[in-house]
Amino acid sequence: MARYTGPRTKIARKFGEPIFGEDKVLAKKNYPPGQHGLNKRRKTSEYGVQLREKQKAKYTYGVLEKQFHNLFDKASRAKGITGEILLQLLEGRLDNVVYRLGIAPAQQPVSLCSTATSWSTAKLSTSHLTQLSPAMLSVSVKSQSLSK
């Protein structure tokens, strides 16, 4: 599975928020990266604001453009408010559920351990592990003892 492996601090400085967790560099250099980072920015257009929010969601949940596009298509076909359904789909991903449960220390390396065989799921095959709700996830006794 592909994931972003570039400089995380630069992305956090780009948005001005600690997307990948607390960062000492962001506290010191609270301006965008690059040669013209300290210069005043122009007012961003509505499209620029929407693009920035989309990119922020992609980096926060660790998905690439193709995965995000597929989730958006699924959310737009469903009944209800598309934005809320999209966030529900992103929050329901296995790597995010494992992170929210506190089993994984950070959101980025969760993808590496989410395919491990120590996770037990109720009546699910490995092809269904990409989308889980927190109610469907059950942690084995061995995994619970490791997290304490």
Tab-separated table of N, CA and C in Angstrom:
chain	number	residue	atom	x	y	z
A	1	MET	N	0.841	-1.171	0.000
A	1	MET	CA	0.000	0.000	0.000
A	1	MET	C	0.888	1.237	0.000
A	2	ALA	N	0.637	2.118	-0.892
A	2	ALA	CA	1.433	3.335	-0.995
A	2	ALA	C	1.014	4.313	0.094
A	3	ARG	N	1.968	5.078	0.574
A	3	ARG	CA	1.686	6.103	1.564
A	3	ARG	C	2.725	7.207	1.431
A	4	TYR	N	2.431	8.351	2.022
A	4	TYR	CA	3.327	9.495	1.943
A	4	TYR	C	4.536	9.239	2.834
A	5	THR	N	5.735	9.356	2.257
A	5	THR	CA	6.959	9.127	3.022
A	5	THR	C	7.858	10.353	3.032
A	6	GLY	N	7.366	11.486	2.594
A	6	GLY	CA	8.174	12.693	2.514
A	6	GLY	C	8.297	13.400	3.854
A	7	PRO	N	8.830	14.612	3.851
A	7	PRO	CA	9.045	15.354	5.094
A	7	PRO	C	7.722	15.793	5.722
A	8	ARG	N	7.473	15.325	6.939
A	8	ARG	CA	6.207	15.607	7.611
A	8	ARG	C	6.160	17.019	8.167
A	9	THR	N	7.297	17.518	8.614
A	9	THR	CA	7.320	18.862	9.172
A	9	THR	C	6.978	19.901	8.113
A	10	LYS	N	7.433	19.675	6.892
A	10	LYS	CA	7.140	20.623	5.812
A	10	LYS	C	5.634	20.672	5.534
A	11	ILE	N	4.986	19.527	5.592
A	11	ILE	CA	3.537	19.486	5.377
A	11	ILE	C	2.816	20.186	6.528
A	12	ALA	N	3.263	19.949	7.753
A	12	ALA	CA	2.638	20.598	8.904
A	12	ALA	C	2.805	22.114	8.821
A	13	ARG	N	3.970	22.580	8.398
A	13	ARG	CA	4.197	24.018	8.250
A	13	ARG	C	3.374	24.591	7.109
A	14	LYS	N	3.164	23.812	6.062
A	14	LYS	CA	2.373	24.262	4.914
A	14	LYS	C	0.942	24.614	5.339
A	15	PHE	N	0.371	23.779	6.233
A	15	PHE	CA	-0.997	24.015	6.687
A	15	PHE	C	-1.051	24.833	7.972
A	16	GLY	N	0.079	24.973	8.666
A	16	GLY	CA	0.094	25.723	9.908
A	16	GLY	C	-0.538	24.991	11.068
A	17	GLU	N	-0.705	23.673	10.930
A	17	GLU	CA	-1.320	22.851	11.972
A	17	GLU	C	-0.503	21.581	12.151
A	18	PRO	N	-0.460	21.035	13.366
A	18	PRO	CA	0.281	19.780	13.582
A	18	PRO	C	-0.509	18.574	13.067
A	19	ILE	N	-0.430	18.304	11.782
A	19	ILE	CA	-1.203	17.227	11.162
A	19	ILE	C	-0.716	15.856	11.605
A	20	PHE	N	0.590	15.682	11.718
A	20	PHE	CA	1.160	14.384	12.060
A	20	PHE	C	1.512	14.286	13.533
A	21	GLY	N	0.923	15.087	14.396
A	21	GLY	CA	1.235	15.094	15.812
A	21	GLY	C	2.049	16.324	16.174
A	22	GLU	N	2.369	16.432	17.443
A	22	GLU	CA	3.125	17.593	17.916
A	22	GLU	C	4.496	17.647	17.262
A	23	ASP	N	4.950	18.863	16.967
A	23	ASP	CA	6.207	19.049	16.267
A	23	ASP	C	6.905	20.285	16.827
A	24	LYS	N	8.152	20.128	17.269
A	24	LYS	CA	8.902	21.251	17.835
A	24	LYS	C	9.223	22.304	16.776
A	25	VAL	N	9.494	21.851	15.556
A	25	VAL	CA	9.860	22.795	14.496
A	25	VAL	C	8.675	23.699	14.160
A	26	LEU	N	7.468	23.162	14.189
A	26	LEU	CA	6.279	23.965	13.887
A	26	LEU	C	6.092	25.055	14.937
A	27	ALA	N	6.462	24.772	16.187
A	27	ALA	CA	6.345	25.784	17.234
A	27	ALA	C	7.351	26.915	17.006
A	28	LYS	N	8.544	26.584	16.527
A	28	LYS	CA	9.569	27.602	16.298
A	28	LYS	C	9.320	28.378	15.010
A	29	LYS	N	9.045	27.658	13.938
A	29	LYS	CA	8.854	28.275	12.623
A	29	LYS	C	7.384	28.172	12.239
A	30	ASN	N	6.595	29.085	12.733
A	30	ASN	CA	5.161	29.049	12.462
A	30	ASN	C	4.828	29.845	11.205
A	31	TYR	N	5.489	29.484	10.101
A	31	TYR	CA	5.213	30.092	8.808
A	31	TYR	C	5.446	29.029	7.742
A	32	PRO	N	4.888	29.189	6.542
A	32	PRO	CA	5.017	28.168	5.504
A	32	PRO	C	6.467	27.940	5.094
A	33	PRO	N	6.789	26.747	4.620
A	33	PRO	CA	8.157	26.447	4.216
A	33	PRO	C	8.509	27.105	2.885
A	34	GLY	N	9.793	27.154	2.597
A	34	GLY	CA	10.239	27.656	1.301
A	34	GLY	C	10.833	29.042	1.377
A	35	GLN	N	11.332	29.481	0.241
A	35	GLN	CA	12.027	30.754	0.150
A	35	GLN	C	11.122	31.942	0.487
A	36	HIS	N	9.863	31.878	0.094
A	36	HIS	CA	8.951	33.002	0.287
A	36	HIS	C	7.954	32.736	1.415
A	37	GLY	N	8.317	31.876	2.360
A	37	GLY	CA	7.405	31.510	3.428
A	37	GLY	C	7.030	32.647	4.351
A	38	LEU	N	7.964	33.558	4.603
A	38	LEU	CA	7.684	34.665	5.523
A	38	LEU	C	6.923	35.804	4.868
A	39	ASN	N	6.894	35.887	3.557
A	39	ASN	CA	6.180	36.966	2.865
A	39	ASN	C	4.679	36.820	3.056
A	40	LYS	N	3.993	37.931	2.973
A	40	LYS	CA	2.541	37.889	3.125
A	40	LYS	C	1.909	37.200	1.924
A	41	ARG	N	0.914	36.416	2.213
A	41	ARG	CA	0.217	35.668	1.162
A	41	ARG	C	-0.970	36.467	0.650
A	42	ARG	N	-1.325	36.202	-0.594
A	42	ARG	CA	-2.546	36.785	-1.145
A	42	ARG	C	-3.748	36.085	-0.536
A	43	LYS	N	-4.886	36.698	-0.696
A	43	LYS	CA	-6.117	36.067	-0.245
A	43	LYS	C	-6.402	34.883	-1.154
A	44	THR	N	-6.618	33.714	-0.556
A	44	THR	CA	-6.858	32.519	-1.361
A	44	THR	C	-8.296	32.507	-1.850
A	45	SER	N	-8.479	31.937	-3.018
A	45	SER	CA	-9.812	31.846	-3.611
A	45	SER	C	-10.599	30.735	-2.916
A	46	GLU	N	-11.866	30.633	-3.262
A	46	GLU	CA	-12.720	29.581	-2.704
A	46	GLU	C	-12.198	28.199	-3.107
A	47	TYR	N	-11.758	28.089	-4.357
A	47	TYR	CA	-11.173	26.828	-4.828
A	47	TYR	C	-9.912	26.492	-4.034
A	48	GLY	N	-9.076	27.499	-3.757
A	48	GLY	CA	-7.857	27.271	-2.993
A	48	GLY	C	-8.145	26.789	-1.586
A	49	VAL	N	-9.186	27.335	-0.956
A	49	VAL	CA	-9.572	26.913	0.389
A	49	VAL	C	-10.048	25.458	0.367
A	50	GLN	N	-10.878	25.117	-0.639
A	50	GLN	CA	-11.379	23.746	-0.747
A	50	GLN	C	-10.247	22.761	-1.017
A	51	LEU	N	-9.322	23.132	-1.885
A	51	LEU	CA	-8.188	22.263	-2.197
A	51	LEU	C	-7.312	22.045	-0.970
A	52	ARG	N	-7.087	23.097	-0.215
A	52	ARG	CA	-6.269	22.985	1.000
A	52	ARG	C	-6.939	22.058	2.025
A	53	GLU	N	-8.241	22.162	2.177
A	53	GLU	CA	-8.960	21.291	3.119
A	53	GLU	C	-8.933	19.840	2.653
A	54	LYS	N	-9.038	19.620	1.346
A	54	LYS	CA	-8.966	18.261	0.820
A	54	LYS	C	-7.584	17.667	1.069
A	55	GLN	N	-6.552	18.449	0.800
A	55	GLN	CA	-5.190	17.962	1.021
A	55	GLN	C	-4.929	17.701	2.499
A	56	LYS	N	-5.481	18.536	3.352
A	56	LYS	CA	-5.315	18.341	4.784
A	56	LYS	C	-5.966	17.026	5.226
A	57	ALA	N	-7.155	16.733	4.699
A	57	ALA	CA	-7.826	15.476	5.043
A	57	ALA	C	-7.044	14.273	4.507
A	58	LYS	N	-6.495	14.399	3.308
A	58	LYS	CA	-5.705	13.303	2.741
A	58	LYS	C	-4.475	13.005	3.590
A	59	TYR	N	-3.768	14.042	4.004
A	59	TYR	CA	-2.575	13.834	4.829
A	59	TYR	C	-2.940	13.346	6.223
A	60	THR	N	-4.032	13.844	6.775
A	60	THR	CA	-4.434	13.440	8.119
A	60	THR	C	-4.776	11.958	8.183
A	61	TYR	N	-5.499	11.465	7.192
A	61	TYR	CA	-5.921	10.069	7.204
A	61	TYR	C	-4.971	9.152	6.446
A	62	GLY	N	-3.938	9.694	5.824
A	62	GLY	CA	-2.928	8.866	5.173
A	62	GLY	C	-3.401	8.168	3.917
A	63	VAL	N	-4.269	8.804	3.148
A	63	VAL	CA	-4.733	8.213	1.896
A	63	VAL	C	-4.200	9.029	0.734
A	64	LEU	N	-4.041	8.376	-0.392
A	64	LEU	CA	-3.583	9.056	-1.592
A	64	LEU	C	-4.785	9.496	-2.422
A	65	GLU	N	-4.523	10.161	-3.531
A	65	GLU	CA	-5.590	10.777	-4.330
A	65	GLU	C	-6.591	9.744	-4.857
A	66	LYS	N	-6.113	8.629	-5.360
A	66	LYS	CA	-7.005	7.606	-5.932
A	66	LYS	C	-7.932	7.038	-4.859
A	67	GLN	N	-7.378	6.723	-3.685
A	67	GLN	CA	-8.197	6.193	-2.597
A	67	GLN	C	-9.214	7.235	-2.137
A	68	PHE	N	-8.780	8.483	-2.035
A	68	PHE	CA	-9.673	9.549	-1.605
A	68	PHE	C	-10.796	9.755	-2.625
A	69	HIS	N	-10.449	9.688	-3.904
A	69	HIS	CA	-11.443	9.846	-4.971
A	69	HIS	C	-12.484	8.722	-4.904
A	70	ASN	N	-12.032	7.491	-4.699
A	70	ASN	CA	-12.966	6.366	-4.601
A	70	ASN	C	-13.881	6.504	-3.388
A	71	LEU	N	-13.335	6.945	-2.256
A	71	LEU	CA	-14.163	7.151	-1.071
A	71	LEU	C	-15.161	8.282	-1.293
A	72	PHE	N	-14.751	9.337	-1.996
A	72	PHE	CA	-15.668	10.428	-2.279
A	72	PHE	C	-16.801	9.961	-3.200
A	73	ASP	N	-16.471	9.144	-4.200
A	73	ASP	CA	-17.519	8.609	-5.077
A	73	ASP	C	-18.520	7.769	-4.289
A	74	LYS	N	-18.005	6.952	-3.375
A	74	LYS	CA	-18.884	6.122	-2.557
A	74	LYS	C	-19.760	6.999	-1.659
A	75	ALA	N	-19.183	8.068	-1.103
A	75	ALA	CA	-19.944	8.962	-0.227
A	75	ALA	C	-20.987	9.754	-1.009
A	76	SER	N	-20.666	10.142	-2.234
A	76	SER	CA	-21.629	10.922	-3.018
A	76	SER	C	-22.795	10.069	-3.508
A	77	ARG	N	-22.573	8.766	-3.673
A	77	ARG	CA	-23.674	7.878	-4.074
A	77	ARG	C	-24.600	7.554	-2.916
A	78	ALA	N	-24.089	7.607	-1.694
A	78	ALA	CA	-24.903	7.283	-0.526
A	78	ALA	C	-25.869	8.423	-0.220
A	79	LYS	N	-26.954	8.087	0.487
A	79	LYS	CA	-27.925	9.098	0.876
A	79	LYS	C	-27.401	9.843	2.090
A	80	GLY	N	-27.600	11.139	2.107
A	80	GLY	CA	-27.167	11.955	3.227
A	80	GLY	C	-26.211	13.038	2.778
A	81	ILE	N	-25.596	13.685	3.756
A	81	ILE	CA	-24.656	14.763	3.477
A	81	ILE	C	-23.317	14.145	3.092
A	82	THR	N	-22.843	14.483	1.910
A	82	THR	CA	-21.647	13.838	1.342
A	82	THR	C	-20.422	14.034	2.219
A	83	GLY	N	-20.218	15.234	2.738
A	83	GLY	CA	-19.041	15.512	3.556
A	83	GLY	C	-19.007	14.686	4.830
A	84	GLU	N	-20.153	14.566	5.487
A	84	GLU	CA	-20.212	13.771	6.717
A	84	GLU	C	-20.005	12.292	6.427
A	85	ILE	N	-20.582	11.801	5.343
A	85	ILE	CA	-20.418	10.396	4.982
A	85	ILE	C	-18.964	10.106	4.617
A	86	LEU	N	-18.323	11.048	3.928
A	86	LEU	CA	-16.905	10.891	3.589
A	86	LEU	C	-16.056	10.786	4.848
A	87	LEU	N	-16.312	11.647	5.828
A	87	LEU	CA	-15.556	11.573	7.079
A	87	LEU	C	-15.847	10.282	7.833
A	88	GLN	N	-17.070	9.776	7.767
A	88	GLN	CA	-17.390	8.494	8.391
A	88	GLN	C	-16.625	7.357	7.721
A	89	LEU	N	-16.528	7.401	6.393
A	89	LEU	CA	-15.771	6.369	5.681
A	89	LEU	C	-14.288	6.445	6.013
A	90	LEU	N	-13.761	7.660	6.113
A	90	LEU	CA	-12.346	7.813	6.462
A	90	LEU	C	-12.079	7.354	7.899
A	91	GLU	N	-12.988	7.687	8.816
A	91	GLU	CA	-12.819	7.267	10.208
A	91	GLU	C	-13.007	5.762	10.369
A	92	GLY	N	-13.750	5.135	9.462
A	92	GLY	CA	-14.017	3.704	9.562
A	92	GLY	C	-12.935	2.822	8.969
A	93	ARG	N	-11.912	3.410	8.395
A	93	ARG	CA	-10.814	2.604	7.849
A	93	ARG	C	-10.093	1.891	8.978
A	94	LEU	N	-9.602	0.702	8.694
A	94	LEU	CA	-8.991	-0.132	9.732
A	94	LEU	C	-7.799	0.549	10.386
A	95	ASP	N	-6.941	1.186	9.595
A	95	ASP	CA	-5.769	1.824	10.190
A	95	ASP	C	-6.165	2.952	11.134
A	96	ASN	N	-7.231	3.679	10.816
A	96	ASN	CA	-7.676	4.765	11.683
A	96	ASN	C	-8.347	4.226	12.940
A	97	VAL	N	-9.107	3.140	12.811
A	97	VAL	CA	-9.763	2.543	13.972
A	97	VAL	C	-8.720	2.026	14.953
A	98	VAL	N	-7.684	1.379	14.439
A	98	VAL	CA	-6.620	0.861	15.298
A	98	VAL	C	-5.915	2.004	16.005
A	99	TYR	N	-5.700	3.106	15.321
A	99	TYR	CA	-5.074	4.277	15.932
A	99	TYR	C	-5.978	4.887	16.996
A	100	ARG	N	-7.266	5.032	16.708
A	100	ARG	CA	-8.199	5.635	17.658
A	100	ARG	C	-8.384	4.774	18.901
A	101	LEU	N	-8.273	3.444	18.751
A	101	LEU	CA	-8.383	2.561	19.910
A	101	LEU	C	-7.154	2.632	20.804
A	102	GLY	N	-6.084	3.222	20.312
A	102	GLY	CA	-4.876	3.359	21.101
A	102	GLY	C	-3.932	2.183	20.994
A	103	ILE	N	-4.174	1.287	20.046
A	103	ILE	CA	-3.313	0.124	19.877
A	103	ILE	C	-2.018	0.517	19.189
A	104	ALA	N	-2.107	1.381	18.214
A	104	ALA	CA	-0.919	1.851	17.495
A	104	ALA	C	-0.504	3.213	18.057
A	105	PRO	N	0.794	3.464	18.186
A	105	PRO	CA	1.248	4.719	18.779
A	105	PRO	C	1.046	5.937	17.887
A	106	ALA	N	1.095	5.765	16.575
A	106	ALA	CA	0.933	6.886	15.650
A	106	ALA	C	0.078	6.429	14.477
A	107	GLN	N	-0.487	7.382	13.774
A	107	GLN	CA	-1.398	7.032	12.691
A	107	GLN	C	-0.660	6.544	11.452
A	108	GLN	N	0.538	7.016	11.203
A	108	GLN	CA	1.250	6.637	9.984
A	108	GLN	C	1.667	5.173	9.949
A	109	PRO	N	2.331	4.614	10.984
A	109	PRO	CA	2.761	3.219	10.864
A	109	PRO	C	1.657	2.203	11.107
A	110	VAL	N	0.423	2.656	11.325
A	110	VAL	CA	-0.671	1.728	11.572
A	110	VAL	C	-0.892	0.818	10.383
A	111	SER	N	-0.693	1.331	9.185
A	111	SER	CA	-0.919	0.541	7.982
A	111	SER	C	-0.019	-0.685	7.953
A	112	LEU	N	1.142	-0.575	8.554
A	112	LEU	CA	2.053	-1.710	8.569
A	112	LEU	C	1.564	-2.816	9.480
A	113	CYS	N	0.967	-2.470	10.622
A	113	CYS	CA	0.548	-3.498	11.558
A	113	CYS	C	-0.906	-3.909	11.357
A	114	SER	N	-1.678	-3.209	10.529
A	114	SER	CA	-3.082	-3.550	10.374
A	114	SER	C	-3.289	-4.824	9.569
A	115	THR	N	-2.267	-5.283	8.857
A	115	THR	CA	-2.406	-6.525	8.115
A	115	THR	C	-1.884	-7.718	8.900
A	116	ALA	N	-1.451	-7.485	10.130
A	116	ALA	CA	-0.919	-8.570	10.946
A	116	ALA	C	-2.014	-9.564	11.294
A	117	THR	N	-1.629	-10.779	11.555
A	117	THR	CA	-2.607	-11.828	11.836
A	117	THR	C	-3.107	-11.786	13.266
A	118	SER	N	-2.539	-10.950	14.133
A	118	SER	CA	-2.984	-10.896	15.516
A	118	SER	C	-4.339	-10.217	15.668
A	119	TRP	N	-4.816	-9.506	14.636
A	119	TRP	CA	-6.131	-8.872	14.711
A	119	TRP	C	-7.181	-9.918	14.407
A	120	SER	N	-8.157	-10.049	15.279
A	120	SER	CA	-9.249	-10.972	15.005
A	120	SER	C	-10.490	-10.152	14.692
A	121	THR	N	-11.164	-10.512	13.641
A	121	THR	CA	-12.371	-9.797	13.253
A	121	THR	C	-13.524	-10.773	13.182
A	122	ALA	N	-14.699	-10.281	13.453
A	122	ALA	CA	-15.881	-11.122	13.498
A	122	ALA	C	-16.398	-11.382	12.091
A	123	LYS	N	-16.250	-12.611	11.622
A	123	LYS	CA	-16.815	-13.072	10.349
A	123	LYS	C	-16.388	-12.216	9.158
A	124	LEU	N	-15.136	-11.825	9.098
A	124	LEU	CA	-14.660	-11.018	7.987
A	124	LEU	C	-13.460	-11.691	7.347
A	125	SER	N	-13.418	-11.674	6.027
A	125	SER	CA	-12.243	-12.167	5.332
A	125	SER	C	-11.257	-11.016	5.172
A	126	THR	N	-10.050	-11.309	4.690
A	126	THR	CA	-9.037	-10.265	4.559
A	126	THR	C	-9.412	-9.228	3.517
A	127	SER	N	-10.287	-9.557	2.584
A	127	SER	CA	-10.682	-8.566	1.578
A	127	SER	C	-11.595	-7.499	2.171
A	128	HIS	N	-12.226	-7.785	3.300
A	128	HIS	CA	-13.121	-6.822	3.928
A	128	HIS	C	-12.428	-5.983	4.994
A	129	LEU	N	-11.137	-6.149	5.202
A	129	LEU	CA	-10.449	-5.445	6.274
A	129	LEU	C	-10.184	-3.984	5.973
A	130	THR	N	-10.450	-3.520	4.775
A	130	THR	CA	-10.160	-2.119	4.472
A	130	THR	C	-11.185	-1.173	5.080
A	131	GLN	N	-12.425	-1.596	5.246
A	131	GLN	CA	-13.455	-0.743	5.819
A	131	GLN	C	-14.090	-1.453	7.009
A	132	LEU	N	-13.839	-0.959	8.208
A	132	LEU	CA	-14.410	-1.513	9.425
A	132	LEU	C	-14.985	-0.393	10.265
A	133	SER	N	-16.054	-0.702	10.960
A	133	SER	CA	-16.542	0.231	11.953
A	133	SER	C	-15.968	-0.197	13.300
A	134	PRO	N	-15.874	0.700	14.265
A	134	PRO	CA	-15.314	0.322	15.557
A	134	PRO	C	-16.074	-0.814	16.230
A	135	ALA	N	-17.376	-0.938	15.966
A	135	ALA	CA	-18.149	-2.006	16.586
A	135	ALA	C	-17.775	-3.375	16.030
A	136	MET	N	-17.272	-3.431	14.795
A	136	MET	CA	-16.940	-4.704	14.170
A	136	MET	C	-15.569	-5.217	14.582
A	137	LEU	N	-14.738	-4.361	15.171
A	137	LEU	CA	-13.376	-4.732	15.500
A	137	LEU	C	-13.311	-5.302	16.901
A	138	SER	N	-12.737	-6.477	17.034
A	138	SER	CA	-12.516	-7.053	18.353
A	138	SER	C	-11.041	-7.414	18.466
A	139	VAL	N	-10.458	-7.111	19.593
A	139	VAL	CA	-9.037	-7.330	19.808
A	139	VAL	C	-8.863	-8.619	20.582
A	140	SER	N	-7.932	-9.449	20.155
A	140	SER	CA	-7.701	-10.714	20.838
A	140	SER	C	-7.094	-10.471	22.218
A	141	VAL	N	-7.152	-11.477	23.082
A	141	VAL	CA	-6.645	-11.361	24.445
A	141	VAL	C	-5.139	-11.103	24.416
A	142	LYS	N	-4.417	-11.743	23.513
A	142	LYS	CA	-2.979	-11.556	23.407
A	142	LYS	C	-2.661	-10.109	23.049
A	143	SER	N	-3.410	-9.495	22.142
A	143	SER	CA	-3.168	-8.111	21.747
A	143	SER	C	-3.484	-7.150	22.881
A	144	GLN	N	-4.521	-7.451	23.677
A	144	GLN	CA	-4.866	-6.590	24.798
A	144	GLN	C	-3.769	-6.569	25.848
A	145	SER	N	-3.140	-7.711	26.070
A	145	SER	CA	-2.076	-7.770	27.076
A	145	SER	C	-0.830	-7.032	26.589
A	146	LEU	N	-0.622	-6.940	25.275
A	146	LEU	CA	0.534	-6.229	24.750
A	146	LEU	C	0.388	-4.728	24.895
A	147	SER	N	-0.838	-4.219	24.826
A	147	SER	CA	-1.028	-2.767	24.858
A	147	SER	C	-0.958	-2.219	26.273
A	148	LYS	N	-1.001	-3.040	27.297
A	148	LYS	CA	-0.963	-2.551	28.682
A	148	LYS	C	0.416	-2.350	29.177
